[in-house]
Tab-separated table of C-alpha atoms in Angstrom:
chain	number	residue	atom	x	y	z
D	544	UNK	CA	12.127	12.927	-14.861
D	545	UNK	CA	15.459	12.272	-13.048
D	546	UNK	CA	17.948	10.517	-14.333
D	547	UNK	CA	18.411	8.862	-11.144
D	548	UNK	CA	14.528	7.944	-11.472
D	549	UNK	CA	14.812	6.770	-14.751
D	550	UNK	CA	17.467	4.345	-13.398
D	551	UNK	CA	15.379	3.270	-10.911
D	552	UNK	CA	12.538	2.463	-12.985
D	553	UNK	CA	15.023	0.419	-15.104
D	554	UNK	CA	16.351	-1.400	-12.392
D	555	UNK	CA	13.101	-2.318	-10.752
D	556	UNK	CA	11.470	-3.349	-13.728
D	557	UNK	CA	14.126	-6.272	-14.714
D	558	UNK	CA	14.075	-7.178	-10.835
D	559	UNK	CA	10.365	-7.079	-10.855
D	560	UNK	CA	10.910	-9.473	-14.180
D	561	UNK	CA	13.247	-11.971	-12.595
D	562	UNK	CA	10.982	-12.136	-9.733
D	563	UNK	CA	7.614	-13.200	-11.146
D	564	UNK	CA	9.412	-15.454	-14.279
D	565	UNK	CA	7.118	-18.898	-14.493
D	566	UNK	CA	4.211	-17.375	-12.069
D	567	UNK	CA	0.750	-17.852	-13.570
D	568	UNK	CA	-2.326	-16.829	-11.977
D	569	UNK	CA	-4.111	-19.338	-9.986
D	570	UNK	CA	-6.762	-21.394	-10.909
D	571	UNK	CA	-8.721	-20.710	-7.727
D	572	UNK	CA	-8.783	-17.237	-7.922
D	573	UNK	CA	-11.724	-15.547	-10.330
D	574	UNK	CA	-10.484	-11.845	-11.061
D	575	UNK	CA	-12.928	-9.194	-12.681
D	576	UNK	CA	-9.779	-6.811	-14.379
D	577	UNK	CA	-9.155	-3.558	-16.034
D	578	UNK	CA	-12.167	-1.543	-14.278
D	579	UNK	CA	-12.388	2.282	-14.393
D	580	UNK	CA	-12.164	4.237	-11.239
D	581	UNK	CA	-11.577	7.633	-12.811
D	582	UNK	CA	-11.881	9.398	-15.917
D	583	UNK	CA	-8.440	8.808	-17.002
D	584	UNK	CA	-8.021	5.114	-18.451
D	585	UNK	CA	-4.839	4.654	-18.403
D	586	UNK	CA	-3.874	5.292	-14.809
D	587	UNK	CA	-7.335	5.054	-13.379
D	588	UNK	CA	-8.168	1.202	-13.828
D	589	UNK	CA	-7.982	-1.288	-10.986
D	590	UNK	CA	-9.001	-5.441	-10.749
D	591	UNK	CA	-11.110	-6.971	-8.118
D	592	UNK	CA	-9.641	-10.901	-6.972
D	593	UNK	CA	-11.860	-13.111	-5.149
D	594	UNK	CA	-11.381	-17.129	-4.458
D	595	UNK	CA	-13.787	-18.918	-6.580
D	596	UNK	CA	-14.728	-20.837	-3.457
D	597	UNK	CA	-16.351	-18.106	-1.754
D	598	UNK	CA	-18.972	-19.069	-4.538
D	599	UNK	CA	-21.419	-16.298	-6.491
D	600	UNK	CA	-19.870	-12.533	-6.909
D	601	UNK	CA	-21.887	-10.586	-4.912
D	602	UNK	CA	-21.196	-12.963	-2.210
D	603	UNK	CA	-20.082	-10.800	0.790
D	604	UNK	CA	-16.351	-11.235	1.332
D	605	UNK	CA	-13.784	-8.796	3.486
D	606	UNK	CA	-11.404	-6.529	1.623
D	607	UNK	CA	-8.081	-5.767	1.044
D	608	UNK	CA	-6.890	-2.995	-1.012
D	609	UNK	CA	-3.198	-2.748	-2.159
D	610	UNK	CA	-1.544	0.325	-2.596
D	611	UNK	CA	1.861	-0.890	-4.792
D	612	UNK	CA	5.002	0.351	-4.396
D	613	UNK	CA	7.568	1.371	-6.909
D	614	UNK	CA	9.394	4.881	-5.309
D	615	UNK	CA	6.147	6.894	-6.638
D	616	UNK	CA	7.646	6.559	-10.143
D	617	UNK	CA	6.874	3.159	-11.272
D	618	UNK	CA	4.756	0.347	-10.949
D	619	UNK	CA	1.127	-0.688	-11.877
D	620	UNK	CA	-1.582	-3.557	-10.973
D	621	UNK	CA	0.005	-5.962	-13.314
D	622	UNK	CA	3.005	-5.871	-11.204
D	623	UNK	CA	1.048	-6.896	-8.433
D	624	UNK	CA	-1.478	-9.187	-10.056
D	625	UNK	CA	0.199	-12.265	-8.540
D	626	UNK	CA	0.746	-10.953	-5.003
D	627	UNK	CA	-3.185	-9.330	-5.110
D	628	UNK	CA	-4.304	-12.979	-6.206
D	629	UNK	CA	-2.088	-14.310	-3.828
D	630	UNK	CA	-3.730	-12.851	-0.976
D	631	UNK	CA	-7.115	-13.823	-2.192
D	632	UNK	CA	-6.394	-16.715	-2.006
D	633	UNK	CA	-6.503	-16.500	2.083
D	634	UNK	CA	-10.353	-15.805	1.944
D	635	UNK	CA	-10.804	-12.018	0.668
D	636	UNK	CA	-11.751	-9.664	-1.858
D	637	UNK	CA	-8.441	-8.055	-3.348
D	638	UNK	CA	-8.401	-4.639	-4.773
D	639	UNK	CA	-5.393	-3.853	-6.796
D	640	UNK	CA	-4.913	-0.262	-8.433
D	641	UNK	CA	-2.769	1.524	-10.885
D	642	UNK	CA	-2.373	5.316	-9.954
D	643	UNK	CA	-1.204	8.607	-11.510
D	644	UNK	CA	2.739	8.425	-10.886
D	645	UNK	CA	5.709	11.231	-10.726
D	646	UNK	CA	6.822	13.512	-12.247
D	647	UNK	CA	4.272	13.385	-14.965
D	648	UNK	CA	1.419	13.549	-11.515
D	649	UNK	CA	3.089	15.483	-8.621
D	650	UNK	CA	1.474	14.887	-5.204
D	651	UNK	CA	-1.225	14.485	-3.927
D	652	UNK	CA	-2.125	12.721	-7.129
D	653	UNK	CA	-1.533	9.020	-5.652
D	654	UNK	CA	-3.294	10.017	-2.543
D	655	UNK	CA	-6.087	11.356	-4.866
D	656	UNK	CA	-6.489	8.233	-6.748
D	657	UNK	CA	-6.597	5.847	-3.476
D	658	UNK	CA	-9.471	7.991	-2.164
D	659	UNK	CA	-10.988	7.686	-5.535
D	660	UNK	CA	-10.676	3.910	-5.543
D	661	UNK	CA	-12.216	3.554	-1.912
D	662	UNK	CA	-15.001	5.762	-2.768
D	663	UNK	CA	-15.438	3.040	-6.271
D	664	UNK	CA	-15.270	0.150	-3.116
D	665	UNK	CA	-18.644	2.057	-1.689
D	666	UNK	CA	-20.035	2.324	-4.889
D	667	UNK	CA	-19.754	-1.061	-6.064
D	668	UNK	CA	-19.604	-2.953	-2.997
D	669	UNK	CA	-22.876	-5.166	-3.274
D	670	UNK	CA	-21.583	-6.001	-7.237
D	671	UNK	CA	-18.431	-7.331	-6.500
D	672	UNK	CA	-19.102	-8.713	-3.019
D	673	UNK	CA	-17.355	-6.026	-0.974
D	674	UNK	CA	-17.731	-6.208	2.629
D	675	UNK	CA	-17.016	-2.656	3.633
D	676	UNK	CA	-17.481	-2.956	7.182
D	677	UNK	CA	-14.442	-5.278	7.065
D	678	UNK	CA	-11.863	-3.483	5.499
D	679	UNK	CA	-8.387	-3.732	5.307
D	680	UNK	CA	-5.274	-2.026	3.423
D	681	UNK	CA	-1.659	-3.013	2.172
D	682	UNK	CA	1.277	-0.663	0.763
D	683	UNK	CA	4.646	-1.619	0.558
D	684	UNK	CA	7.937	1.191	0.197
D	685	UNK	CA	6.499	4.405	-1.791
D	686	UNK	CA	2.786	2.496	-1.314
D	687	UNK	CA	3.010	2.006	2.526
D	688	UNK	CA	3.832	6.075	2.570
D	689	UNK	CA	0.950	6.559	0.642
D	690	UNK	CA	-0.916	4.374	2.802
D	691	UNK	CA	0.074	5.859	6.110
D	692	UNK	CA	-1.022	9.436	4.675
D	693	UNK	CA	-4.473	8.365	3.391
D	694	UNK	CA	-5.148	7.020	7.074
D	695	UNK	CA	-3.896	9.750	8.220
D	696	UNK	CA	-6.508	11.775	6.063
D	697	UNK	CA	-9.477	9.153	7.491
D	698	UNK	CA	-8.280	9.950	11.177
D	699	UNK	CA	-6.938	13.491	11.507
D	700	UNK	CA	-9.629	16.039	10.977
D	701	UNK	CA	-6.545	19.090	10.945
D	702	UNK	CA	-4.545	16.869	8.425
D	703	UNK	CA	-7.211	15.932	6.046
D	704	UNK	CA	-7.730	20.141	5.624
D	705	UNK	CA	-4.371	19.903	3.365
D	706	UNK	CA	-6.404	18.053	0.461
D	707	UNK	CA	-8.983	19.244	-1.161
D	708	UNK	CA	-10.783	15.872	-1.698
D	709	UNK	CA	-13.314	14.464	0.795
D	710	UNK	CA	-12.725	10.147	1.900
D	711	UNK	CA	-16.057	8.591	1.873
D	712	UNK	CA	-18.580	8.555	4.411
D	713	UNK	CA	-18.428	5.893	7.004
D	714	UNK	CA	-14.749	4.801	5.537
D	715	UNK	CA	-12.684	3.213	8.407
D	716	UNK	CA	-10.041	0.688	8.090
D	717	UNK	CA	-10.572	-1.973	10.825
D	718	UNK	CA	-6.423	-2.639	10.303
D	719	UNK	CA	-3.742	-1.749	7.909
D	720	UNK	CA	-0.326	-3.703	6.788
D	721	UNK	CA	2.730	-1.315	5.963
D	722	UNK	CA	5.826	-2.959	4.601
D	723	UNK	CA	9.557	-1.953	4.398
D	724	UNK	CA	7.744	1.730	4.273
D	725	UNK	CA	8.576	5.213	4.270
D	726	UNK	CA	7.079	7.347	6.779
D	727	UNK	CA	9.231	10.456	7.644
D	728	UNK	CA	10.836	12.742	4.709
D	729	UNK	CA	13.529	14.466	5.831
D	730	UNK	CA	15.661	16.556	3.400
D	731	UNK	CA	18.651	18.039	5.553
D	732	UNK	CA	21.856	16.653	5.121
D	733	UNK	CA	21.401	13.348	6.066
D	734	UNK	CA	19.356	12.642	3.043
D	735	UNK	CA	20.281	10.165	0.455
D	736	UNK	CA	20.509	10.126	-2.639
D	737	UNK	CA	17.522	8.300	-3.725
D	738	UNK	CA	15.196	10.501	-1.328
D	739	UNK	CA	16.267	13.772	-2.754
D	740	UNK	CA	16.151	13.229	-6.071
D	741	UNK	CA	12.684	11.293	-5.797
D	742	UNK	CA	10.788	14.381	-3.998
D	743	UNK	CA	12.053	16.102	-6.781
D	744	UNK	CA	9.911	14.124	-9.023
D	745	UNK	CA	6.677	13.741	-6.781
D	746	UNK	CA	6.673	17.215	-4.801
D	747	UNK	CA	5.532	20.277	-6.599
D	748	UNK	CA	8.055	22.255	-4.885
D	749	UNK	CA	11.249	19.875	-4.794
D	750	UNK	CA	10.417	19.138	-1.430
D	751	UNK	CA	10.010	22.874	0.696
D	752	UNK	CA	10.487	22.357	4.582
D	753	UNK	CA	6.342	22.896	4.023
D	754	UNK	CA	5.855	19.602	1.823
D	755	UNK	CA	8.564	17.853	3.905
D	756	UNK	CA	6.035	17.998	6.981
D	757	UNK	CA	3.113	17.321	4.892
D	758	UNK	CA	4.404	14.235	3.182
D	759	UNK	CA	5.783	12.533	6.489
D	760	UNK	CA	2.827	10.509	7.891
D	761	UNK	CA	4.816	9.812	11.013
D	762	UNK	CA	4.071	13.806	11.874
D	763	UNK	CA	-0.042	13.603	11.425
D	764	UNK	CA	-0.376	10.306	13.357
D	765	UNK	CA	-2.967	10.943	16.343
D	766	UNK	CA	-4.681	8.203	18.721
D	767	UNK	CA	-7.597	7.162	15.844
D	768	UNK	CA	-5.278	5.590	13.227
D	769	UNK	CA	-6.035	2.184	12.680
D	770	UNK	CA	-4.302	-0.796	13.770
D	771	UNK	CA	-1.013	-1.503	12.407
D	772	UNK	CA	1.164	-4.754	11.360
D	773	UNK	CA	4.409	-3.519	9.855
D	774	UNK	CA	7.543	-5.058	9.013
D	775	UNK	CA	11.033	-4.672	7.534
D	776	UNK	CA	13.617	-7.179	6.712
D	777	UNK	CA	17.753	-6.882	6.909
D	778	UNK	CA	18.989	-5.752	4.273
D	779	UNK	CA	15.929	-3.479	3.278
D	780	UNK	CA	17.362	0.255	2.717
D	781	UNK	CA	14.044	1.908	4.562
D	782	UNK	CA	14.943	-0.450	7.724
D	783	UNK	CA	15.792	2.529	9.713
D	784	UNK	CA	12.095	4.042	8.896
D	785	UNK	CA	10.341	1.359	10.535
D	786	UNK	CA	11.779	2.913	13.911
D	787	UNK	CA	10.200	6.190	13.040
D	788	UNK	CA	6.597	4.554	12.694
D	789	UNK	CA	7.460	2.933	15.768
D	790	UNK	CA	7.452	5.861	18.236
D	791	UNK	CA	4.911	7.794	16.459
D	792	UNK	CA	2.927	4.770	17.125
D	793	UNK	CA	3.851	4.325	20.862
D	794	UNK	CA	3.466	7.981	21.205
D	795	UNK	CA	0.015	7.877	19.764
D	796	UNK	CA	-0.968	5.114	21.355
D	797	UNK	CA	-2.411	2.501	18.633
D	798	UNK	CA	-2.499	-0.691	18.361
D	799	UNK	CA	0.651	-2.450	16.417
D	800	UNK	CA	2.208	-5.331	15.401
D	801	UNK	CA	6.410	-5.070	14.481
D	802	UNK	CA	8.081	-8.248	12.799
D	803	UNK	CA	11.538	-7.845	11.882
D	804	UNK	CA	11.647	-10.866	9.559
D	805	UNK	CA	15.217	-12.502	9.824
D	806	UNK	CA	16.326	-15.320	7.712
D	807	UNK	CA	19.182	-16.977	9.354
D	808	UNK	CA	20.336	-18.932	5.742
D	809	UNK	CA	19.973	-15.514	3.166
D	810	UNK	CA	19.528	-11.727	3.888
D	811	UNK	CA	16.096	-10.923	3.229
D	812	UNK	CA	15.860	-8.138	1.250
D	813	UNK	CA	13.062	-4.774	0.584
D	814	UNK	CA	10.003	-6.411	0.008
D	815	UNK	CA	10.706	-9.893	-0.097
D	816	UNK	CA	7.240	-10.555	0.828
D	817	UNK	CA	6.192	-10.076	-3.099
D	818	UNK	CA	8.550	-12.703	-3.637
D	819	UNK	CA	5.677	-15.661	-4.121
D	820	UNK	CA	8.614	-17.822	-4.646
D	821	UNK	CA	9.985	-17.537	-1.294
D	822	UNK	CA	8.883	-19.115	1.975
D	823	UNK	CA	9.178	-16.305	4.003
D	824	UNK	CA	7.117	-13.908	1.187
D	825	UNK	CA	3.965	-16.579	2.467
D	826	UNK	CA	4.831	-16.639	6.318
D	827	UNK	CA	4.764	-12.525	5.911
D	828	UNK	CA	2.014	-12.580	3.938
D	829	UNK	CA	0.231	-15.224	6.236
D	830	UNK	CA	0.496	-13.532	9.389
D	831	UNK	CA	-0.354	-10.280	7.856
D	832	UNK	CA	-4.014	-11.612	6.688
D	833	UNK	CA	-4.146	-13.645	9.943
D	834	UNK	CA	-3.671	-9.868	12.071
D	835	UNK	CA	-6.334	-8.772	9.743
D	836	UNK	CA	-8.479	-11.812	10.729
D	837	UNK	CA	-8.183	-10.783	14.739
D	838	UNK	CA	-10.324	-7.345	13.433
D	839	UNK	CA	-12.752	-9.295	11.503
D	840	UNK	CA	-16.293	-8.502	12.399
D	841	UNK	CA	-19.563	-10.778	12.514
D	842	UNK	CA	-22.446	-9.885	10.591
D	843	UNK	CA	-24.372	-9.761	13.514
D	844	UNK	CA	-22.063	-7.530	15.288
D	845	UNK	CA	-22.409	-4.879	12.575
């Protein structure tokens, strides 16, 4: 690993620590934890959060799953146990997943790991109340680029030939959230820092012009990706990347939702929405489920 990872990792960690200080998990909220996806139990575990007023388990609810963030070097699902719980509390099923991170996992082991955890969702829908045919995805940073690829995998037949893995039958996300992402890797000289030295962790080869195309969702984008609320804040440091999803977007023609979320009294910062302190973490997080709501549908549509 990087030294310039390992100072990362450091540095999220204590902000990750000052953010959640005092938050306990809410009473409402029933969560079913530390589940194996994969073989490997460390990496491969992941918790399912439902309210406890939609009633018995196998009661039908529609689901999110969270892809975390954490520059594809750190992070886990007790990072994002509060946010996961948070958003269960607006009425769904929340599944929240640790995956094999860089170097020690080069790519595509994230990507490998989500697909792993959707095909669990099939599996196990009817025990935990998982209402497939209403399904939704979150990622933020280094998990909303992980995000963007694995729909790209479900929606671009060419694409998905990369990977050797197959997504489940039948998978399609009625609407994805992607926040404060990044969606085009480009290592010329433009490149900072932080972007270089990361591939060098995640990409087999350092980041060839090859894996540079591979690993930039915004290039593998086609008319079938799913709906699309994404957002970015002022002083995030992808801000510039939310333009990039933008056009491919408008170029491909999906459906999307931008919010540039601008608070007039403090500079809102990369991924403030996990901030369950913070007003505008809830209005984010609010509309976000509430965009998911407009794709929501009936039983007796299905």
């Amino acid at each position: 690993m990087s030294e310039f990872s390992e100072k990362l990792i450091k540095d999220f960690s204590e902000a990750d620590d000052v953010r959640d200080a005092g938050l306990t998990e809410p009473d409402e909220i029933i969560a079913y934890k530390d589940i194996a996806y994969g073989a490997d139990e460390k990496w491969q575990v992941l918790d399912v959060s439902r309210p406890k007023a939609a009633g018995a388990q196998t009661n039908e609810l529609p689901v999110i799953v969270s892809v975390h963030g954490g520059g594809w070097v750190y992070g886990d699902k007790e990072r994002y146990r509060f946010y996961c719980m948070d958003l269960a509390k607006r009425g769904f099923a929340v599944v929240n997943f640790t995956y094999r991170l860089a170097p020690d996992f080069k790519f595509p082991a994230p990507v490998e790991d989500t697909n792993l955890v959707m095909q669990w969702c099939f599996l196990h829908a009817k025990e935990y109340g998982l209402d497939m045919d209403n399904l939704f995805a979150v990622g933020d940073s280094a998990g909303a680029h992980m995000l963007a690829i694995y729909a790209c995998i479900c929606t671009n037949g060419e694409y998905a030939k990369n990977y050797d893995f197959k997504v489940p039958e039948g998978i399609g996300f009625r609407a994805i959230a992607l926040n404060c992402g990044h969606y085009e890797v480009r290592l010329d000289a433009t490149a900072d820092q932080m972007t270089r030295e990361l591939m060098q962790d995640l990409l087999p080869g350092g980041g060839t012009p090859e894996e540079q195309k591979l690993v930039s969702p915004n290039r593998h984008i086609t008319g079938d990706f799913p709906p699309t609320f994404f957002m970015t804040a002022p002083k995030d440091f992808l801000l510039p990347q939310a333009q990039v999803l933008q056009l491919a977007l408008v170029v491909a023609q999906v459906d999307f939702t931008y919010r540039f979320y601008c608070d007039p009294q403090s500079s809102l910062g990369h991924v403030f929405h996990l901030n369950l302190k913070s007003e505008w973490a809830d209005k984010c997080n609010d509309e976000e489920c509430d965009y998911f709501r407009s794709f929501l549908v009936p039983k007796e549509e299905k």
